Coordinates of C-alpha atoms in Angstrom, one line a residue:
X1 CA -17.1 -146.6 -140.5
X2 CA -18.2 -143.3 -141.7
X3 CA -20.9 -144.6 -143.9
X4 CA -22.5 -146.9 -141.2
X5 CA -22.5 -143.4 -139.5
X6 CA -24.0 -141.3 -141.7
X7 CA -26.7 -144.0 -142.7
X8 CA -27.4 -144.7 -139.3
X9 CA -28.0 -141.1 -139.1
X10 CA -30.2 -141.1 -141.8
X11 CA -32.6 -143.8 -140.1
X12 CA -32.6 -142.4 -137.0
X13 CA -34.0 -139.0 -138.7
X14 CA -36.4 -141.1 -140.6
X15 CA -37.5 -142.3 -138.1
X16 CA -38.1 -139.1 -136.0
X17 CA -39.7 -137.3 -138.8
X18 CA -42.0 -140.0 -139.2
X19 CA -43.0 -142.4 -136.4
X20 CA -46.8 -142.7 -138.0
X21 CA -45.1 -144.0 -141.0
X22 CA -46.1 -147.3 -141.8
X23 CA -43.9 -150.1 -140.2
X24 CA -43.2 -151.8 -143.6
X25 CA -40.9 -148.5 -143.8
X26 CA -38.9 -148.9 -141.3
X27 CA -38.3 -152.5 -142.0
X28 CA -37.3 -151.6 -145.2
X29 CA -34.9 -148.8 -143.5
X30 CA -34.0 -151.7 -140.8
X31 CA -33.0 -154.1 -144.0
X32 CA -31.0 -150.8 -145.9
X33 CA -29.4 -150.6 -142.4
X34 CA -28.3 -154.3 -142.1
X35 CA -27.0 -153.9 -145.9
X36 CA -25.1 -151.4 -145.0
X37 CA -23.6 -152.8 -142.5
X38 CA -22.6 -156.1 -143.8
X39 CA -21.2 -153.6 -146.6
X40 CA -19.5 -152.1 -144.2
X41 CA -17.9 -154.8 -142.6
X42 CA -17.1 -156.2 -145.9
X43 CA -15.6 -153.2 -146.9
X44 CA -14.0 -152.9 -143.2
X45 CA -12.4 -156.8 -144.6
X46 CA -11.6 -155.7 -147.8
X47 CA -9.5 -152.6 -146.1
X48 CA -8.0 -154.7 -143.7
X49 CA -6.6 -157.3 -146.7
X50 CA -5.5 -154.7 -148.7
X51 CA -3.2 -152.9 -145.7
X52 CA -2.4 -156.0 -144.9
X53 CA -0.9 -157.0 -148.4
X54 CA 0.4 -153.5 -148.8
X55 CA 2.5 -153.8 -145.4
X56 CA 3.4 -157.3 -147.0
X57 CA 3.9 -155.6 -150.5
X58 CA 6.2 -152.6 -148.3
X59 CA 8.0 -155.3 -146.4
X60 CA 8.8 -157.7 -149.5
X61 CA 10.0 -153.8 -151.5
X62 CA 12.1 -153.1 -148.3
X63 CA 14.2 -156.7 -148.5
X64 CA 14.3 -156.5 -152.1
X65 CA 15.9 -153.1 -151.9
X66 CA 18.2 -154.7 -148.6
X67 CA 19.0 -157.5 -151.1
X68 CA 19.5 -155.5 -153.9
X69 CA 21.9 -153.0 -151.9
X70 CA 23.7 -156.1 -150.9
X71 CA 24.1 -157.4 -154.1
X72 CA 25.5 -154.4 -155.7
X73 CA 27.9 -153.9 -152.8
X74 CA 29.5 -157.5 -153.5
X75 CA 29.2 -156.3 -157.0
X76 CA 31.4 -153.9 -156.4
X77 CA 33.6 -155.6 -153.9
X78 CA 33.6 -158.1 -156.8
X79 CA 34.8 -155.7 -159.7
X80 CA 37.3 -154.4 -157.2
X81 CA 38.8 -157.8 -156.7
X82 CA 39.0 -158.4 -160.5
X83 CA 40.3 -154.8 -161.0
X84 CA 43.0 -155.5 -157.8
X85 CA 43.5 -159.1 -159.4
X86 CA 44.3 -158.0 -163.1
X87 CA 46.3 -155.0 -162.0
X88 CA 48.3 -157.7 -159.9
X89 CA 48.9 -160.0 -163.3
X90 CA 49.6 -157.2 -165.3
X91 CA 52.7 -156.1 -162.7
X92 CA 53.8 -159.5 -162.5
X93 CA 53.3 -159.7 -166.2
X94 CA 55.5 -156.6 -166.7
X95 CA 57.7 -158.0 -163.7
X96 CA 57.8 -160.8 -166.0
X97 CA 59.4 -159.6 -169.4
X98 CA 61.6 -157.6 -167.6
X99 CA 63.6 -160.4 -166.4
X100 CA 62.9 -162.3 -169.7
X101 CA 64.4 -159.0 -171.0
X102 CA 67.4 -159.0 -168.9
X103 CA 67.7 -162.6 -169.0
X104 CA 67.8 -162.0 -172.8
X105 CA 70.5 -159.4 -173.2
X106 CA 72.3 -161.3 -170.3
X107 CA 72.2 -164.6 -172.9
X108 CA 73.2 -162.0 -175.3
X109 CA 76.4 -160.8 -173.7
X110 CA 77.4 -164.2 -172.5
X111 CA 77.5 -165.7 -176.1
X112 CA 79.3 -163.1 -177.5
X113 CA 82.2 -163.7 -175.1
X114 CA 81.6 -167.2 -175.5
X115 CA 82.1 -166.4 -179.4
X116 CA 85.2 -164.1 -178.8
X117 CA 86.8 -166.9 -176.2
X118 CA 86.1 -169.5 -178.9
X119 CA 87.9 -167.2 -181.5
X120 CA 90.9 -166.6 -178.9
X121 CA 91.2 -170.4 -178.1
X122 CA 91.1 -171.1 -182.0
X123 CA 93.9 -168.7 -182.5
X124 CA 96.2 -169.8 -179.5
X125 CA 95.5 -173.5 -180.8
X126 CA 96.6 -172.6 -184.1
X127 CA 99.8 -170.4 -182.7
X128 CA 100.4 -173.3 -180.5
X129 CA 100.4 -175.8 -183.2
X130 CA 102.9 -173.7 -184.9
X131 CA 104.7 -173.2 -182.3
X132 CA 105.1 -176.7 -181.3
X133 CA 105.9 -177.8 -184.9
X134 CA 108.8 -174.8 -185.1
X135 CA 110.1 -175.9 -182.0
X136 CA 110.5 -179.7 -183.7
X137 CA 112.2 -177.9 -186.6
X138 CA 114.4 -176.1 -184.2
X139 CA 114.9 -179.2 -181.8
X140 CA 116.1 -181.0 -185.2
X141 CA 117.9 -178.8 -186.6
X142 CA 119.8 -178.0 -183.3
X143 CA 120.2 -181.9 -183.4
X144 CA 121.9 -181.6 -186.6
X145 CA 124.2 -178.8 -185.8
X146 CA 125.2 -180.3 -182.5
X147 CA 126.2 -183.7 -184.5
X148 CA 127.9 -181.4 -187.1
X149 CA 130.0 -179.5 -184.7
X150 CA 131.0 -182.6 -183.0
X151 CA 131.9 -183.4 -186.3
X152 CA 134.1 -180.5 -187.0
X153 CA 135.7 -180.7 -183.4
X154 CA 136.2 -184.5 -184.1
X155 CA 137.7 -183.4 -187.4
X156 CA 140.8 -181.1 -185.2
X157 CA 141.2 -183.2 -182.6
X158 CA 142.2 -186.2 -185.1
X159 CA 144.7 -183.2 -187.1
X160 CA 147.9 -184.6 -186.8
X161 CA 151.0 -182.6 -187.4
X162 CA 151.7 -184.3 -190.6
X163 CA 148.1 -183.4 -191.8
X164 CA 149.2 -179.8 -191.1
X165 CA 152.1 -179.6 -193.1
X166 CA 150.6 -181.3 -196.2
X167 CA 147.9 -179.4 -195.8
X168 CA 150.4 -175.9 -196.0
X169 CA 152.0 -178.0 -198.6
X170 CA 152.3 -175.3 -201.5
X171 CA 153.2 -177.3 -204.3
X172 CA 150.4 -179.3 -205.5
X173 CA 147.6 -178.1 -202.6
X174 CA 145.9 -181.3 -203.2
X175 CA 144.9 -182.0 -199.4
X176 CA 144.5 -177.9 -198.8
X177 CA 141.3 -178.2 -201.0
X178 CA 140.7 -181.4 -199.6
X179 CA 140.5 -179.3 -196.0
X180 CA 138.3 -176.2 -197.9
X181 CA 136.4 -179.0 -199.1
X182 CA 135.7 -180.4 -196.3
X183 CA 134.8 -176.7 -194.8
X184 CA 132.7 -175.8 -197.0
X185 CA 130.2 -179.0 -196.2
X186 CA 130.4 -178.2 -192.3
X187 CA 129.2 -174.3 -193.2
X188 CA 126.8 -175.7 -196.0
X189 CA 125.7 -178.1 -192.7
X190 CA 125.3 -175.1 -190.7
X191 CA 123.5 -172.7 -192.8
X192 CA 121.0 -175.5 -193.8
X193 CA 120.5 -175.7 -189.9
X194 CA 119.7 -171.7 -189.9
X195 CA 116.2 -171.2 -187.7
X196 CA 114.5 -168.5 -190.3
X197 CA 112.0 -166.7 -188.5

């Protein structure tokens, strides 16, 4: 606008200054004027476009830096979620072995009483089994002295008073070593009847 101005200005003293000039002058000042003005105007256009694409160049820069603010904030909202997640595995990871652990020494503790209650029921089995086959012995022997005292208190109950007296019978003895004999099995009976322990 300034140049239409100042070349206007410029005709308008030519003009003054020299109105006996020739008229092919001021048509050629009329046809500088025109150019200048369509110059103007074109330059007025050109101005025009260019604000217009650097409002449009401004406006696109403004939502790319909106966009871009927004797309590092769920960047970060992002890494803080992965940060929050992985520190959240990595406690329940932890969490984890330590139960395994406990679970472990737990296992641990259980065999080994398992072990020592195996070791203690082996050795009462074994104790048992010799103590059931020393009570058989016992019961049998027992058996066996029962049936030899019977024996031996069969034996006096069938004495007879003649038996006696041949028996104290000092000439020949025969039937008193008959009688030691005879007593001398019964305690051999007896003794081989003995429980040792």
């Amino acid at each position: 606008m300034r140049i239409a101005l100042l070349i206007l200005m410029a005709v308008i003293g030519a003009l003054s200054s020299g109105t006996a000039s020739a008229q092919s002058e001021t048509d050629r000042l009329r046809d500088a004027l025109r150019s200048a003005t369509a110059q103007t105007r074109a330059l007025e256009d050109q101005r025009t476009a260019l604000q217009a694409k650097v409002a449009d160049a401004e406006r696109k820069t403004a939502e790319a830096k909106k966009e871009v603010e927004n797309v590092k904030a769920q960047l970060k909202k992002t890494e803080k979620e992965h940060r929050d997640a992985v520190d959240e595995f990595n406690q329940r990871l932890a969490e984890r072995d330590d139960t395994l652990e406990k679970w472990k020494t737990a296992y641990e503790e259980a065999a080994t009483v398992a072990r020592s209650k195996d070791a203690e029921r082996a050795k009462f089995e074994g104790e048992a089994t010799a103590y059931k086959a020393s009570t058989k012995s016992c019961v049998a022997k027992n058996t066996q002295l029962v049936k030899a005292g019977k024996d031996l208190v069969q034996r006096y109950r069938d004495v007879t008073i003649g038996e006696i007296v041949v028996a104290r019978e000092p000439a020949l003895g025969l039937r008193r070593v008959e009688i030691q004999n005879q007593l001398q099995e019964t305690q051999d009976k007896f003794l081989d009847q003995k429980v040792n322990p």
